[in-house]
């Protein structure tokens, strides 16, 4: 097959190279392979010159018919996956030199001479970061013999690549196992980083959604802690009257309710002495000083009566105060009637005793204070 360096595929110019065979077998791992057969009659220098022309053809760039961009000419006919190394320059298609010993020359000597004179075409660059040799822009030059292929088969390790010491299989010889291992490790690290990044993003999204659902205190507008949130979601928390408050505000509300007066709802302030003499008294733990003054017990009955409404009481307190005064008047009337009745009974009993004594006397002696004289 003609490989033009000048001209086109149909009308090739002078200076091109003629390939003995072109192997395309992507299903076996060989996407493209150019084959050059030597019967040991051709000079090694001439073979080296043909290798140089192969490289010129591989590096020739022409305009693409679709995008009008400059692409390698061989890519306009053969589809090969793009593979980049450290320099991101793809390697050129491999060239296989097959020696058939029909002439006087030895294949081993010919191969060694060709490899020495074409080093600038196949030698790679060592990548210390990846730990492999980068063959970007170079020709993978491989050699074998007909006898080795006939004895061991094309799948055996009978292929020698220029720059390597040991024979390899065809796929290993035209490829770059160290680079493939490095790219696999790099892809695995990148995939692991992507998974870790996605997991972190998912965790952040879940945390943001949880924070958006977190309840806030109705007084201080501060979000609940995890423990407070768990408690409010429990059965005991749903029955708590202060479930809409945070822990600090709920504790303050409970403390204020315990210290509040049961009558007016204001703080009792039992630990603070009253400044007004009328409001001074022993704290009872239930009412404030003002309410204790309003609800002080009476002296005689021991029942609690209400004082007249003060400056802070309304009509309801006035009615309660009037009812308290009426009760006090009623009890006073009862006590007064009881004392008056006892006094009348004493007088009646005293008069009865006097009449019995007068009846037992002589007629000449009359009752005290009677018409017969006074005592």
JSON list of N, CA and C in Angstrom, two decimals, residues 349-374:
[
{"chain": "A", "resi": 349, "resn": "UNK", "atom": "N", "xyz": [-82.33, 35.47, 134.58]},
{"chain": "A", "resi": 349, "resn": "UNK", "atom": "CA", "xyz": [-81.99, 34.52, 135.63]},
{"chain": "A", "resi": 349, "resn": "UNK", "atom": "C", "xyz": [-81.80, 35.22, 136.97]},
{"chain": "A", "resi": 350, "resn": "UNK", "atom": "N", "xyz": [-81.24, 36.38, 136.99]},
{"chain": "A", "resi": 350, "resn": "UNK", "atom": "CA", "xyz": [-81.05, 37.12, 138.21]},
{"chain": "A", "resi": 350, "resn": "UNK", "atom": "C", "xyz": [-82.41, 37.54, 138.78]},
{"chain": "A", "resi": 351, "resn": "UNK", "atom": "N", "xyz": [-83.35, 37.95, 137.91]},
{"chain": "A", "resi": 351, "resn": "UNK", "atom": "CA", "xyz": [-84.69, 38.34, 138.40]},
{"chain": "A", "resi": 351, "resn": "UNK", "atom": "C", "xyz": [-85.45, 37.15, 138.95]},
{"chain": "A", "resi": 352, "resn": "UNK", "atom": "N", "xyz": [-85.33, 36.00, 138.38]},
{"chain": "A", "resi": 352, "resn": "UNK", "atom": "CA", "xyz": [-86.02, 34.82, 138.87]},
{"chain": "A", "resi": 352, "resn": "UNK", "atom": "C", "xyz": [-85.51, 34.44, 140.25]},
{"chain": "A", "resi": 353, "resn": "UNK", "atom": "N", "xyz": [-84.27, 34.52, 140.51]},
{"chain": "A", "resi": 353, "resn": "UNK", "atom": "CA", "xyz": [-83.69, 34.20, 141.82]},
{"chain": "A", "resi": 353, "resn": "UNK", "atom": "C", "xyz": [-84.18, 35.20, 142.87]},
{"chain": "A", "resi": 354, "resn": "UNK", "atom": "N", "xyz": [-84.38, 36.44, 142.51]},
{"chain": "A", "resi": 354, "resn": "UNK", "atom": "CA", "xyz": [-84.87, 37.46, 143.46]},
{"chain": "A", "resi": 354, "resn": "UNK", "atom": "C", "xyz": [-86.32, 37.22, 143.85]},
{"chain": "A", "resi": 355, "resn": "UNK", "atom": "N", "xyz": [-87.16, 36.82, 142.90]},
{"chain": "A", "resi": 355, "resn": "UNK", "atom": "CA", "xyz": [-88.55, 36.57, 143.23]},
{"chain": "A", "resi": 355, "resn": "UNK", "atom": "C", "xyz": [-88.69, 35.37, 144.16]},
{"chain": "A", "resi": 356, "resn": "UNK", "atom": "N", "xyz": [-87.91, 34.31, 143.93]},
{"chain": "A", "resi": 356, "resn": "UNK", "atom": "CA", "xyz": [-88.00, 33.18, 144.85]},
{"chain": "A", "resi": 356, "resn": "UNK", "atom": "C", "xyz": [-87.59, 33.59, 146.27]},
{"chain": "A", "resi": 357, "resn": "UNK", "atom": "N", "xyz": [-86.62, 34.39, 146.39]},
{"chain": "A", "resi": 357, "resn": "UNK", "atom": "CA", "xyz": [-86.19, 34.86, 147.73]},
{"chain": "A", "resi": 357, "resn": "UNK", "atom": "C", "xyz": [-87.27, 35.73, 148.38]},
{"chain": "A", "resi": 358, "resn": "UNK", "atom": "N", "xyz": [-87.96, 36.61, 147.70]},
{"chain": "A", "resi": 358, "resn": "UNK", "atom": "CA", "xyz": [-89.00, 37.49, 148.23]},
{"chain": "A", "resi": 358, "resn": "UNK", "atom": "C", "xyz": [-90.22, 36.71, 148.65]},
{"chain": "A", "resi": 359, "resn": "UNK", "atom": "N", "xyz": [-90.54, 35.65, 147.90]},
{"chain": "A", "resi": 359, "resn": "UNK", "atom": "CA", "xyz": [-91.72, 34.87, 148.27]},
{"chain": "A", "resi": 359, "resn": "UNK", "atom": "C", "xyz": [-91.50, 34.12, 149.56]},
{"chain": "A", "resi": 360, "resn": "UNK", "atom": "N", "xyz": [-90.29, 33.77, 149.88]},
{"chain": "A", "resi": 360, "resn": "UNK", "atom": "CA", "xyz": [-90.02, 33.05, 151.11]},
{"chain": "A", "resi": 360, "resn": "UNK", "atom": "C", "xyz": [-89.91, 33.95, 152.34]},
{"chain": "A", "resi": 361, "resn": "UNK", "atom": "N", "xyz": [-90.02, 35.26, 152.25]},
{"chain": "A", "resi": 361, "resn": "UNK", "atom": "CA", "xyz": [-89.91, 36.18, 153.37]},
{"chain": "A", "resi": 361, "resn": "UNK", "atom": "C", "xyz": [-91.31, 36.43, 154.01]},
{"chain": "A", "resi": 362, "resn": "UNK", "atom": "N", "xyz": [-91.21, 37.14, 155.03]},
{"chain": "A", "resi": 362, "resn": "UNK", "atom": "CA", "xyz": [-92.46, 37.54, 155.74]},
{"chain": "A", "resi": 362, "resn": "UNK", "atom": "C", "xyz": [-93.16, 38.63, 154.99]},
{"chain": "A", "resi": 363, "resn": "UNK", "atom": "N", "xyz": [-94.49, 38.78, 155.26]},
{"chain": "A", "resi": 363, "resn": "UNK", "atom": "CA", "xyz": [-95.23, 39.80, 154.51]},
{"chain": "A", "resi": 363, "resn": "UNK", "atom": "C", "xyz": [-94.77, 41.21, 154.83]},
{"chain": "A", "resi": 364, "resn": "UNK", "atom": "N", "xyz": [-94.15, 41.37, 155.98]},
{"chain": "A", "resi": 364, "resn": "UNK", "atom": "CA", "xyz": [-93.73, 42.72, 156.35]},
{"chain": "A", "resi": 364, "resn": "UNK", "atom": "C", "xyz": [-92.53, 43.16, 155.55]},
{"chain": "A", "resi": 365, "resn": "UNK", "atom": "N", "xyz": [-91.80, 42.15, 155.04]},
{"chain": "A", "resi": 365, "resn": "UNK", "atom": "CA", "xyz": [-90.58, 42.49, 154.28]},
{"chain": "A", "resi": 365, "resn": "UNK", "atom": "C", "xyz": [-90.90, 42.30, 152.78]},
{"chain": "A", "resi": 366, "resn": "UNK", "atom": "N", "xyz": [-90.89, 43.34, 152.05]},
{"chain": "A", "resi": 366, "resn": "UNK", "atom": "CA", "xyz": [-91.18, 43.26, 150.61]},
{"chain": "A", "resi": 366, "resn": "UNK", "atom": "C", "xyz": [-89.93, 43.06, 149.76]},
{"chain": "A", "resi": 367, "resn": "UNK", "atom": "N", "xyz": [-90.08, 42.93, 148.47]},
{"chain": "A", "resi": 367, "resn": "UNK", "atom": "CA", "xyz": [-88.95, 42.74, 147.56]},
{"chain": "A", "resi": 367, "resn": "UNK", "atom": "C", "xyz": [-88.07, 43.97, 147.49]},
{"chain": "A", "resi": 368, "resn": "UNK", "atom": "N", "xyz": [-86.89, 43.79, 147.16]},
{"chain": "A", "resi": 368, "resn": "UNK", "atom": "CA", "xyz": [-86.01, 44.96, 147.12]},
{"chain": "A", "resi": 368, "resn": "UNK", "atom": "C", "xyz": [-86.51, 45.96, 146.09]},
{"chain": "A", "resi": 369, "resn": "UNK", "atom": "N", "xyz": [-86.52, 47.15, 146.50]},
{"chain": "A", "resi": 369, "resn": "UNK", "atom": "CA", "xyz": [-86.98, 48.22, 145.59]},
{"chain": "A", "resi": 369, "resn": "UNK", "atom": "C", "xyz": [-88.46, 48.22, 145.44]},
{"chain": "A", "resi": 370, "resn": "UNK", "atom": "N", "xyz": [-89.25, 47.50, 146.33]},
{"chain": "A", "resi": 370, "resn": "UNK", "atom": "CA", "xyz": [-90.69, 47.46, 146.18]},
{"chain": "A", "resi": 370, "resn": "UNK", "atom": "C", "xyz": [-91.35, 48.64, 146.88]},
{"chain": "A", "resi": 371, "resn": "UNK", "atom": "N", "xyz": [-92.64, 48.53, 146.96]},
{"chain": "A", "resi": 371, "resn": "UNK", "atom": "CA", "xyz": [-93.38, 49.65, 147.61]},
{"chain": "A", "resi": 371, "resn": "UNK", "atom": "C", "xyz": [-93.20, 49.73, 149.11]},
{"chain": "A", "resi": 372, "resn": "UNK", "atom": "N", "xyz": [-92.67, 48.62, 149.73]},
{"chain": "A", "resi": 372, "resn": "UNK", "atom": "CA", "xyz": [-92.45, 48.61, 151.17]},
{"chain": "A", "resi": 372, "resn": "UNK", "atom": "C", "xyz": [-91.17, 49.24, 151.58]},
{"chain": "A", "resi": 373, "resn": "UNK", "atom": "N", "xyz": [-90.54, 49.80, 150.70]},
{"chain": "A", "resi": 373, "resn": "UNK", "atom": "CA", "xyz": [-89.28, 50.47, 151.07]},
{"chain": "A", "resi": 373, "resn": "UNK", "atom": "C", "xyz": [-88.13, 49.91, 150.29]},
{"chain": "A", "resi": 374, "resn": "UNK", "atom": "N", "xyz": [-87.07, 50.56, 150.49]},
{"chain": "A", "resi": 374, "resn": "UNK", "atom": "CA", "xyz": [-85.84, 50.13, 149.78]},
{"chain": "A", "resi": 374, "resn": "UNK", "atom": "C", "xyz": [-84.88, 49.57, 150.76]}
]
